[in-house]
């Protein structure tokens, strides 16, 4: 009998949890709901991923602080 995809995915995630944690980080942060909604609309309208926003902001801040 074929196993449900959700069950297969869960087993895969459980097996690779430590590997994933070692390779990636997640920031648990919050922001004003209105700003969040506006930001999400902007990102979606411009086909920008959130990680692209983070890296672009990081690069901009590094440049800003280089000049200081």
JSON list of N, CA and C in Angstrom, two decimals:
[
{"chain": "A", "resi": 1, "resn": "UNK", "atom": "N", "xyz": [0.84, -1.18, 0.00]},
{"chain": "A", "resi": 1, "resn": "UNK", "atom": "CA", "xyz": [0.00, 0.00, 0.00]},
{"chain": "A", "resi": 1, "resn": "UNK", "atom": "C", "xyz": [0.89, 1.25, 0.00]},
{"chain": "A", "resi": 2, "resn": "UNK", "atom": "N", "xyz": [0.53, 2.23, -0.81]},
{"chain": "A", "resi": 2, "resn": "UNK", "atom": "CA", "xyz": [1.30, 3.46, -0.95]},
{"chain": "A", "resi": 2, "resn": "UNK", "atom": "C", "xyz": [1.10, 4.36, 0.27]},
{"chain": "A", "resi": 3, "resn": "UNK", "atom": "N", "xyz": [2.20, 4.92, 0.77]},
{"chain": "A", "resi": 3, "resn": "UNK", "atom": "CA", "xyz": [2.13, 5.81, 1.93]},
{"chain": "A", "resi": 3, "resn": "UNK", "atom": "C", "xyz": [1.75, 7.22, 1.47]},
{"chain": "A", "resi": 4, "resn": "UNK", "atom": "N", "xyz": [1.03, 7.95, 2.32]},
{"chain": "A", "resi": 4, "resn": "UNK", "atom": "CA", "xyz": [0.67, 9.33, 1.98]},
{"chain": "A", "resi": 4, "resn": "UNK", "atom": "C", "xyz": [1.93, 10.20, 1.89]},
{"chain": "A", "resi": 5, "resn": "UNK", "atom": "N", "xyz": [1.91, 11.17, 0.98]},
{"chain": "A", "resi": 5, "resn": "UNK", "atom": "CA", "xyz": [3.05, 12.05, 0.78]},
{"chain": "A", "resi": 5, "resn": "UNK", "atom": "C", "xyz": [3.43, 12.78, 2.06]},
{"chain": "A", "resi": 6, "resn": "UNK", "atom": "N", "xyz": [2.46, 13.20, 2.83]},
{"chain": "A", "resi": 6, "resn": "UNK", "atom": "CA", "xyz": [2.74, 13.91, 4.09]},
{"chain": "A", "resi": 6, "resn": "UNK", "atom": "C", "xyz": [3.57, 13.05, 5.03]},
{"chain": "A", "resi": 7, "resn": "UNK", "atom": "N", "xyz": [3.28, 11.78, 5.08]},
{"chain": "A", "resi": 7, "resn": "UNK", "atom": "CA", "xyz": [4.02, 10.86, 5.96]},
{"chain": "A", "resi": 7, "resn": "UNK", "atom": "C", "xyz": [5.45, 10.68, 5.46]},
{"chain": "A", "resi": 8, "resn": "UNK", "atom": "N", "xyz": [5.61, 10.55, 4.16]},
{"chain": "A", "resi": 8, "resn": "UNK", "atom": "CA", "xyz": [6.94, 10.41, 3.55]},
{"chain": "A", "resi": 8, "resn": "UNK", "atom": "C", "xyz": [7.75, 11.68, 3.82]},
{"chain": "A", "resi": 9, "resn": "UNK", "atom": "N", "xyz": [7.13, 12.84, 3.59]},
{"chain": "A", "resi": 9, "resn": "UNK", "atom": "CA", "xyz": [7.80, 14.12, 3.81]},
{"chain": "A", "resi": 9, "resn": "UNK", "atom": "C", "xyz": [8.23, 14.28, 5.27]},
{"chain": "A", "resi": 10, "resn": "UNK", "atom": "N", "xyz": [7.37, 13.88, 6.20]},
{"chain": "A", "resi": 10, "resn": "UNK", "atom": "CA", "xyz": [7.69, 14.01, 7.62]},
{"chain": "A", "resi": 10, "resn": "UNK", "atom": "C", "xyz": [8.89, 13.15, 7.99]},
{"chain": "A", "resi": 11, "resn": "UNK", "atom": "N", "xyz": [8.92, 11.94, 7.49]},
{"chain": "A", "resi": 11, "resn": "UNK", "atom": "CA", "xyz": [10.06, 11.06, 7.78]},
{"chain": "A", "resi": 11, "resn": "UNK", "atom": "C", "xyz": [11.35, 11.66, 7.22]},
{"chain": "A", "resi": 12, "resn": "UNK", "atom": "N", "xyz": [11.27, 12.20, 6.00]},
{"chain": "A", "resi": 12, "resn": "UNK", "atom": "CA", "xyz": [12.44, 12.82, 5.38]},
{"chain": "A", "resi": 12, "resn": "UNK", "atom": "C", "xyz": [12.91, 14.01, 6.22]},
{"chain": "A", "resi": 13, "resn": "UNK", "atom": "N", "xyz": [11.98, 14.86, 6.63]},
{"chain": "A", "resi": 13, "resn": "UNK", "atom": "CA", "xyz": [12.32, 16.04, 7.44]},
{"chain": "A", "resi": 13, "resn": "UNK", "atom": "C", "xyz": [12.93, 15.62, 8.77]},
{"chain": "A", "resi": 14, "resn": "UNK", "atom": "N", "xyz": [12.37, 14.60, 9.40]},
{"chain": "A", "resi": 14, "resn": "UNK", "atom": "CA", "xyz": [12.90, 14.12, 10.67]},
{"chain": "A", "resi": 14, "resn": "UNK", "atom": "C", "xyz": [14.34, 13.60, 10.52]},
{"chain": "A", "resi": 15, "resn": "UNK", "atom": "N", "xyz": [14.60, 12.89, 9.43]},
{"chain": "A", "resi": 15, "resn": "UNK", "atom": "CA", "xyz": [15.95, 12.34, 9.19]},
{"chain": "A", "resi": 15, "resn": "UNK", "atom": "C", "xyz": [16.98, 13.42, 8.90]},
{"chain": "A", "resi": 16, "resn": "UNK", "atom": "N", "xyz": [16.56, 14.52, 8.28]},
{"chain": "A", "resi": 16, "resn": "UNK", "atom": "CA", "xyz": [17.50, 15.55, 7.85]},
{"chain": "A", "resi": 16, "resn": "UNK", "atom": "C", "xyz": [17.44, 16.83, 8.68]},
{"chain": "A", "resi": 17, "resn": "UNK", "atom": "N", "xyz": [16.78, 16.78, 9.83]},
{"chain": "A", "resi": 17, "resn": "UNK", "atom": "CA", "xyz": [16.59, 17.97, 10.66]},
{"chain": "A", "resi": 17, "resn": "UNK", "atom": "C", "xyz": [17.92, 18.60, 11.10]},
{"chain": "A", "resi": 18, "resn": "UNK", "atom": "N", "xyz": [18.81, 17.80, 11.63]},
{"chain": "A", "resi": 18, "resn": "UNK", "atom": "CA", "xyz": [20.09, 18.33, 12.13]},
{"chain": "A", "resi": 18, "resn": "UNK", "atom": "C", "xyz": [20.93, 18.90, 10.99]},
{"chain": "A", "resi": 19, "resn": "UNK", "atom": "N", "xyz": [20.94, 18.22, 9.87]},
{"chain": "A", "resi": 19, "resn": "UNK", "atom": "CA", "xyz": [21.68, 18.69, 8.69]},
{"chain": "A", "resi": 19, "resn": "UNK", "atom": "C", "xyz": [21.15, 20.06, 8.25]},
{"chain": "A", "resi": 20, "resn": "UNK", "atom": "N", "xyz": [19.84, 20.20, 8.22]},
{"chain": "A", "resi": 20, "resn": "UNK", "atom": "CA", "xyz": [19.20, 21.45, 7.81]},
{"chain": "A", "resi": 20, "resn": "UNK", "atom": "C", "xyz": [19.52, 22.56, 8.81]},
{"chain": "A", "resi": 21, "resn": "UNK", "atom": "N", "xyz": [19.46, 22.25, 10.11]},
{"chain": "A", "resi": 21, "resn": "UNK", "atom": "CA", "xyz": [19.75, 23.25, 11.13]},
{"chain": "A", "resi": 21, "resn": "UNK", "atom": "C", "xyz": [21.19, 23.72, 11.06]},
{"chain": "A", "resi": 22, "resn": "UNK", "atom": "N", "xyz": [22.10, 22.82, 10.70]},
{"chain": "A", "resi": 22, "resn": "UNK", "atom": "CA", "xyz": [23.51, 23.19, 10.59]},
{"chain": "A", "resi": 22, "resn": "UNK", "atom": "C", "xyz": [23.77, 24.08, 9.38]},
{"chain": "A", "resi": 23, "resn": "UNK", "atom": "N", "xyz": [22.98, 23.94, 8.34]},
{"chain": "A", "resi": 23, "resn": "UNK", "atom": "CA", "xyz": [23.21, 24.66, 7.10]},
{"chain": "A", "resi": 23, "resn": "UNK", "atom": "C", "xyz": [22.43, 25.96, 6.97]},
{"chain": "A", "resi": 24, "resn": "UNK", "atom": "N", "xyz": [21.35, 26.12, 7.72]},
{"chain": "A", "resi": 24, "resn": "UNK", "atom": "CA", "xyz": [20.46, 27.28, 7.56]},
{"chain": "A", "resi": 24, "resn": "UNK", "atom": "C", "xyz": [20.07, 27.88, 8.90]},
{"chain": "A", "resi": 25, "resn": "UNK", "atom": "N", "xyz": [19.75, 29.16, 8.88]},
{"chain": "A", "resi": 25, "resn": "UNK", "atom": "CA", "xyz": [19.28, 29.84, 10.09]},
{"chain": "A", "resi": 25, "resn": "UNK", "atom": "C", "xyz": [17.94, 30.50, 9.80]},
{"chain": "A", "resi": 26, "resn": "UNK", "atom": "N", "xyz": [17.12, 30.58, 10.82]},
{"chain": "A", "resi": 26, "resn": "UNK", "atom": "CA", "xyz": [15.81, 31.23, 10.70]},
{"chain": "A", "resi": 26, "resn": "UNK", "atom": "C", "xyz": [15.75, 32.31, 11.77]},
{"chain": "A", "resi": 27, "resn": "UNK", "atom": "N", "xyz": [15.36, 33.51, 11.35]},
{"chain": "A", "resi": 27, "resn": "UNK", "atom": "CA", "xyz": [15.16, 34.59, 12.30]},
{"chain": "A", "resi": 27, "resn": "UNK", "atom": "C", "xyz": [13.70, 34.67, 12.66]},
{"chain": "A", "resi": 28, "resn": "UNK", "atom": "N", "xyz": [13.40, 34.54, 13.92]},
{"chain": "A", "resi": 28, "resn": "UNK", "atom": "CA", "xyz": [12.03, 34.73, 14.37]},
{"chain": "A", "resi": 28, "resn": "UNK", "atom": "C", "xyz": [11.88, 36.20, 14.75]},
{"chain": "A", "resi": 29, "resn": "UNK", "atom": "N", "xyz": [11.27, 36.97, 13.92]},
{"chain": "A", "resi": 29, "resn": "UNK", "atom": "CA", "xyz": [11.13, 38.40, 14.18]},
{"chain": "A", "resi": 29, "resn": "UNK", "atom": "C", "xyz": [9.71, 38.84, 13.85]},
{"chain": "A", "resi": 30, "resn": "UNK", "atom": "N", "xyz": [9.37, 40.02, 14.27]},
{"chain": "A", "resi": 30, "resn": "UNK", "atom": "CA", "xyz": [8.04, 40.52, 13.96]},
{"chain": "A", "resi": 30, "resn": "UNK", "atom": "C", "xyz": [8.12, 41.98, 13.56]},
{"chain": "A", "resi": 31, "resn": "UNK", "atom": "N", "xyz": [7.07, 42.42, 12.87]},
{"chain": "A", "resi": 31, "resn": "UNK", "atom": "CA", "xyz": [7.00, 43.82, 12.47]},
{"chain": "A", "resi": 31, "resn": "UNK", "atom": "C", "xyz": [5.55, 44.24, 12.43]},
{"chain": "A", "resi": 32, "resn": "UNK", "atom": "N", "xyz": [5.32, 45.53, 12.35]},
{"chain": "A", "resi": 32, "resn": "UNK", "atom": "CA", "xyz": [3.98, 46.08, 12.27]},
{"chain": "A", "resi": 32, "resn": "UNK", "atom": "C", "xyz": [3.22, 45.43, 11.13]},
{"chain": "A", "resi": 33, "resn": "UNK", "atom": "N", "xyz": [1.97, 45.02, 11.37]},
{"chain": "A", "resi": 33, "resn": "UNK", "atom": "CA", "xyz": [1.17, 44.30, 10.38]},
{"chain": "A", "resi": 33, "resn": "UNK", "atom": "C", "xyz": [0.99, 45.10, 9.09]},
{"chain": "A", "resi": 34, "resn": "UNK", "atom": "N", "xyz": [0.73, 46.41, 9.20]},
{"chain": "A", "resi": 34, "resn": "UNK", "atom": "CA", "xyz": [0.55, 47.24, 8.00]},
{"chain": "A", "resi": 34, "resn": "UNK", "atom": "C", "xyz": [1.82, 47.24, 7.14]},
{"chain": "A", "resi": 35, "resn": "UNK", "atom": "N", "xyz": [2.97, 47.42, 7.79]},
{"chain": "A", "resi": 35, "resn": "UNK", "atom": "CA", "xyz": [4.24, 47.40, 7.07]},
{"chain": "A", "resi": 35, "resn": "UNK", "atom": "C", "xyz": [4.47, 46.02, 6.43]},
{"chain": "A", "resi": 36, "resn": "UNK", "atom": "N", "xyz": [4.15, 44.99, 7.18]},
{"chain": "A", "resi": 36, "resn": "UNK", "atom": "CA", "xyz": [4.30, 43.61, 6.68]},
{"chain": "A", "resi": 36, "resn": "UNK", "atom": "C", "xyz": [3.47, 43.39, 5.42]},
{"chain": "A", "resi": 37, "resn": "UNK", "atom": "N", "xyz": [2.22, 43.81, 5.47]},
{"chain": "A", "resi": 37, "resn": "UNK", "atom": "CA", "xyz": [1.33, 43.64, 4.30]},
{"chain": "A", "resi": 37, "resn": "UNK", "atom": "C", "xyz": [1.84, 44.43, 3.11]},
{"chain": "A", "resi": 38, "resn": "UNK", "atom": "N", "xyz": [2.28, 45.67, 3.35]},
{"chain": "A", "resi": 38, "resn": "UNK", "atom": "CA", "xyz": [2.80, 46.51, 2.26]},
{"chain": "A", "resi": 38, "resn": "UNK", "atom": "C", "xyz": [4.06, 45.90, 1.67]},
{"chain": "A", "resi": 39, "resn": "UNK", "atom": "N", "xyz": [4.94, 45.42, 2.53]},
{"chain": "A", "resi": 39, "resn": "UNK", "atom": "CA", "xyz": [6.18, 44.79, 2.07]},
{"chain": "A", "resi": 39, "resn": "UNK", "atom": "C", "xyz": [5.88, 43.55, 1.24]},
{"chain": "A", "resi": 40, "resn": "UNK", "atom": "N", "xyz": [4.97, 42.70, 1.72]},
{"chain": "A", "resi": 40, "resn": "UNK", "atom": "CA", "xyz": [4.62, 41.49, 0.98]},
{"chain": "A", "resi": 40, "resn": "UNK", "atom": "C", "xyz": [4.04, 41.82, -0.40]},
{"chain": "A", "resi": 41, "resn": "UNK", "atom": "N", "xyz": [3.19, 42.84, -0.47]},
{"chain": "A", "resi": 41, "resn": "UNK", "atom": "CA", "xyz": [2.62, 43.25, -1.76]},
{"chain": "A", "resi": 41, "resn": "UNK", "atom": "C", "xyz": [3.73, 43.71, -2.70]},
{"chain": "A", "resi": 42, "resn": "UNK", "atom": "N", "xyz": [4.66, 44.51, -2.18]},
{"chain": "A", "resi": 42, "resn": "UNK", "atom": "CA", "xyz": [5.77, 45.00, -2.99]},
{"chain": "A", "resi": 42, "resn": "UNK", "atom": "C", "xyz": [6.62, 43.84, -3.51]},
{"chain": "A", "resi": 43, "resn": "UNK", "atom": "N", "xyz": [6.96, 42.92, -2.62]},
{"chain": "A", "resi": 43, "resn": "UNK", "atom": "CA", "xyz": [7.78, 41.78, -3.02]},
{"chain": "A", "resi": 43, "resn": "UNK", "atom": "C", "xyz": [7.08, 40.94, -4.08]},
{"chain": "A", "resi": 44, "resn": "UNK", "atom": "N", "xyz": [5.81, 40.68, -3.86]},
{"chain": "A", "resi": 44, "resn": "UNK", "atom": "CA", "xyz": [5.04, 39.87, -4.81]},
{"chain": "A", "resi": 44, "resn": "UNK", "atom": "C", "xyz": [4.92, 40.57, -6.17]},
{"chain": "A", "resi": 45, "resn": "UNK", "atom": "N", "xyz": [4.62, 41.87, -6.15]},
{"chain": "A", "resi": 45, "resn": "UNK", "atom": "CA", "xyz": [4.46, 42.62, -7.40]},
{"chain": "A", "resi": 45, "resn": "UNK", "atom": "C", "xyz": [5.75, 42.66, -8.21]},
{"chain": "A", "resi": 46, "resn": "UNK", "atom": "N", "xyz": [6.88, 42.62, -7.51]},
{"chain": "A", "resi": 46, "resn": "UNK", "atom": "CA", "xyz": [8.19, 42.71, -8.19]},
{"chain": "A", "resi": 46, "resn": "UNK", "atom": "C", "xyz": [8.92, 41.37, -8.27]},
{"chain": "A", "resi": 47, "resn": "UNK", "atom": "N", "xyz": [8.23, 40.30, -7.91]},
{"chain": "A", "resi": 47, "resn": "UNK", "atom": "CA", "xyz": [8.79, 38.94, -7.98]},
{"chain": "A", "resi": 47, "resn": "UNK", "atom": "C", "xyz": [10.13, 38.84, -7.24]},
{"chain": "A", "resi": 48, "resn": "UNK", "atom": "N", "xyz": [10.13, 39.37, -6.01]},
{"chain": "A", "resi": 48, "resn": "UNK", "atom": "CA", "xyz": [11.33, 39.36, -5.18]},
{"chain": "A", "resi": 48, "resn": "UNK", "atom": "C", "xyz": [11.10, 38.40, -4.02]},
{"chain": "A", "resi": 49, "resn": "UNK", "atom": "N", "xyz": [12.07, 37.53, -3.79]},
{"chain": "A", "resi": 49, "resn": "UNK", "atom": "CA", "xyz": [11.99, 36.62, -2.65]},
{"chain": "A", "resi": 49, "resn": "UNK", "atom": "C", "xyz": [12.48, 37.33, -1.41]},
{"chain": "A", "resi": 50, "resn": "UNK", "atom": "N", "xyz": [11.98, 36.92, -0.27]},
{"chain": "A", "resi": 50, "resn": "UNK", "atom": "CA", "xyz": [12.36, 37.57, 0.99]},
{"chain": "A", "resi": 50, "resn": "UNK", "atom": "C", "xyz": [13.86, 37.47, 1.23]},
{"chain": "A", "resi": 51, "resn": "UNK", "atom": "N", "xyz": [14.45, 36.38, 0.86]},
{"chain": "A", "resi": 51, "resn": "UNK", "atom": "CA", "xyz": [15.89, 36.22, 1.07]},
{"chain": "A", "resi": 51, "resn": "UNK", "atom": "C", "xyz": [16.66, 37.22, 0.20]},
{"chain": "A", "resi": 52, "resn": "UNK", "atom": "N", "xyz": [16.15, 37.54, -0.99]},
{"chain": "A", "resi": 52, "resn": "UNK", "atom": "CA", "xyz": [16.78, 38.56, -1.82]},
{"chain": "A", "resi": 52, "resn": "UNK", "atom": "C", "xyz": [16.74, 39.91, -1.12]},
{"chain": "A", "resi": 53, "resn": "UNK", "atom": "N", "xyz": [15.63, 40.22, -0.49]},
{"chain": "A", "resi": 53, "resn": "UNK", "atom": "CA", "xyz": [15.49, 41.46, 0.26]},
{"chain": "A", "resi": 53, "resn": "UNK", "atom": "C", "xyz": [16.52, 41.53, 1.38]},
{"chain": "A", "resi": 54, "resn": "UNK", "atom": "N", "xyz": [16.68, 40.44, 2.10]},
{"chain": "A", "resi": 54, "resn": "UNK", "atom": "CA", "xyz": [17.64, 40.40, 3.21]},
{"chain": "A", "resi": 54, "resn": "UNK", "atom": "C", "xyz": [19.05, 40.64, 2.71]},
{"chain": "A", "resi": 55, "resn": "UNK", "atom": "N", "xyz": [19.45, 39.94, 1.65]},
{"chain": "A", "resi": 55, "resn": "UNK", "atom": "CA", "xyz": [20.80, 40.10, 1.14]},
{"chain": "A", "resi": 55, "resn": "UNK", "atom": "C", "xyz": [21.03, 41.50, 0.57]},
{"chain": "A", "resi": 56, "resn": "UNK", "atom": "N", "xyz": [20.04, 42.06, -0.13]},
{"chain": "A", "resi": 56, "resn": "UNK", "atom": "CA", "xyz": [20.17, 43.41, -0.69]},
{"chain": "A", "resi": 56, "resn": "UNK", "atom": "C", "xyz": [20.30, 44.44, 0.45]},
{"chain": "A", "resi": 57, "resn": "UNK", "atom": "N", "xyz": [19.49, 44.28, 1.48]},
{"chain": "A", "resi": 57, "resn": "UNK", "atom": "CA", "xyz": [19.57, 45.18, 2.63]},
{"chain": "A", "resi": 57, "resn": "UNK", "atom": "C", "xyz": [20.90, 45.07, 3.35]},
{"chain": "A", "resi": 58, "resn": "UNK", "atom": "N", "xyz": [21.38, 43.86, 3.48]},
{"chain": "A", "resi": 58, "resn": "UNK", "atom": "CA", "xyz": [22.66, 43.63, 4.14]},
{"chain": "A", "resi": 58, "resn": "UNK", "atom": "C", "xyz": [23.78, 44.31, 3.36]},
{"chain": "A", "resi": 59, "resn": "UNK", "atom": "N", "xyz": [23.79, 44.13, 2.03]},
{"chain": "A", "resi": 59, "resn": "UNK", "atom": "CA", "xyz": [24.81, 44.76, 1.19]},
{"chain": "A", "resi": 59, "resn": "UNK", "atom": "C", "xyz": [24.73, 46.29, 1.29]},
{"chain": "A", "resi": 60, "resn": "UNK", "atom": "N", "xyz": [23.52, 46.83, 1.28]},
{"chain": "A", "resi": 60, "resn": "UNK", "atom": "CA", "xyz": [23.34, 48.28, 1.39]},
{"chain": "A", "resi": 60, "resn": "UNK", "atom": "C", "xyz": [23.86, 48.79, 2.73]},
{"chain": "A", "resi": 61, "resn": "UNK", "atom": "N", "xyz": [23.59, 48.07, 3.80]},
{"chain": "A", "resi": 61, "resn": "UNK", "atom": "CA", "xyz": [24.08, 48.47, 5.12]},
{"chain": "A", "resi": 61, "resn": "UNK", "atom": "C", "xyz": [25.60, 48.38, 5.21]},
{"chain": "A", "resi": 62, "resn": "UNK", "atom": "N", "xyz": [26.18, 47.35, 4.62]},
{"chain": "A", "resi": 62, "resn": "UNK", "atom": "CA", "xyz": [27.64, 47.24, 4.63]},
{"chain": "A", "resi": 62, "resn": "UNK", "atom": "C", "xyz": [28.26, 48.44, 3.92]},
{"chain": "A", "resi": 63, "resn": "UNK", "atom": "N", "xyz": [27.71, 48.83, 2.79]},
{"chain": "A", "resi": 63, "resn": "UNK", "atom": "CA", "xyz": [28.20, 50.00, 2.06]},
{"chain": "A", "resi": 63, "resn": "UNK", "atom": "C", "xyz": [28.03, 51.27, 2.89]},
{"chain": "A", "resi": 64, "resn": "UNK", "atom": "N", "xyz": [26.88, 51.40, 3.52]},
{"chain": "A", "resi": 64, "resn": "UNK", "atom": "CA", "xyz": [26.59, 52.58, 4.34]},
{"chain": "A", "resi": 64, "resn": "UNK", "atom": "C", "xyz": [27.60, 52.70, 5.49]},
{"chain": "A", "resi": 65, "resn": "UNK", "atom": "N", "xyz": [27.90, 51.59, 6.14]},
{"chain": "A", "resi": 65, "resn": "UNK", "atom": "CA", "xyz": [28.79, 51.62, 7.28]},
{"chain": "A", "resi": 65, "resn": "UNK", "atom": "C", "xyz": [30.26, 51.71, 6.87]},
{"chain": "A", "resi": 66, "resn": "UNK", "atom": "N", "xyz": [30.58, 51.33, 5.64]},
{"chain": "A", "resi": 66, "resn": "UNK", "atom": "CA", "xyz": [31.93, 51.49, 5.12]},
{"chain": "A", "resi": 66, "resn": "UNK", "atom": "C", "xyz": [32.27, 52.98, 5.01]},
{"chain": "A", "resi": 67, "resn": "UNK", "atom": "N", "xyz": [31.28, 53.76, 4.61]},
{"chain": "A", "resi": 67, "resn": "UNK", "atom": "CA", "xyz": [31.46, 55.19, 4.40]},
{"chain": "A", "resi": 67, "resn": "UNK", "atom": "C", "xyz": [31.52, 55.97, 5.71]},
{"chain": "A", "resi": 68, "resn": "UNK", "atom": "N", "xyz": [31.03, 55.37, 6.78]},
{"chain": "A", "resi": 68, "resn": "UNK", "atom": "CA", "xyz": [30.97, 56.07, 8.08]},
{"chain": "A", "resi": 68, "resn": "UNK", "atom": "C", "xyz": [32.33, 56.21, 8.71]}
]
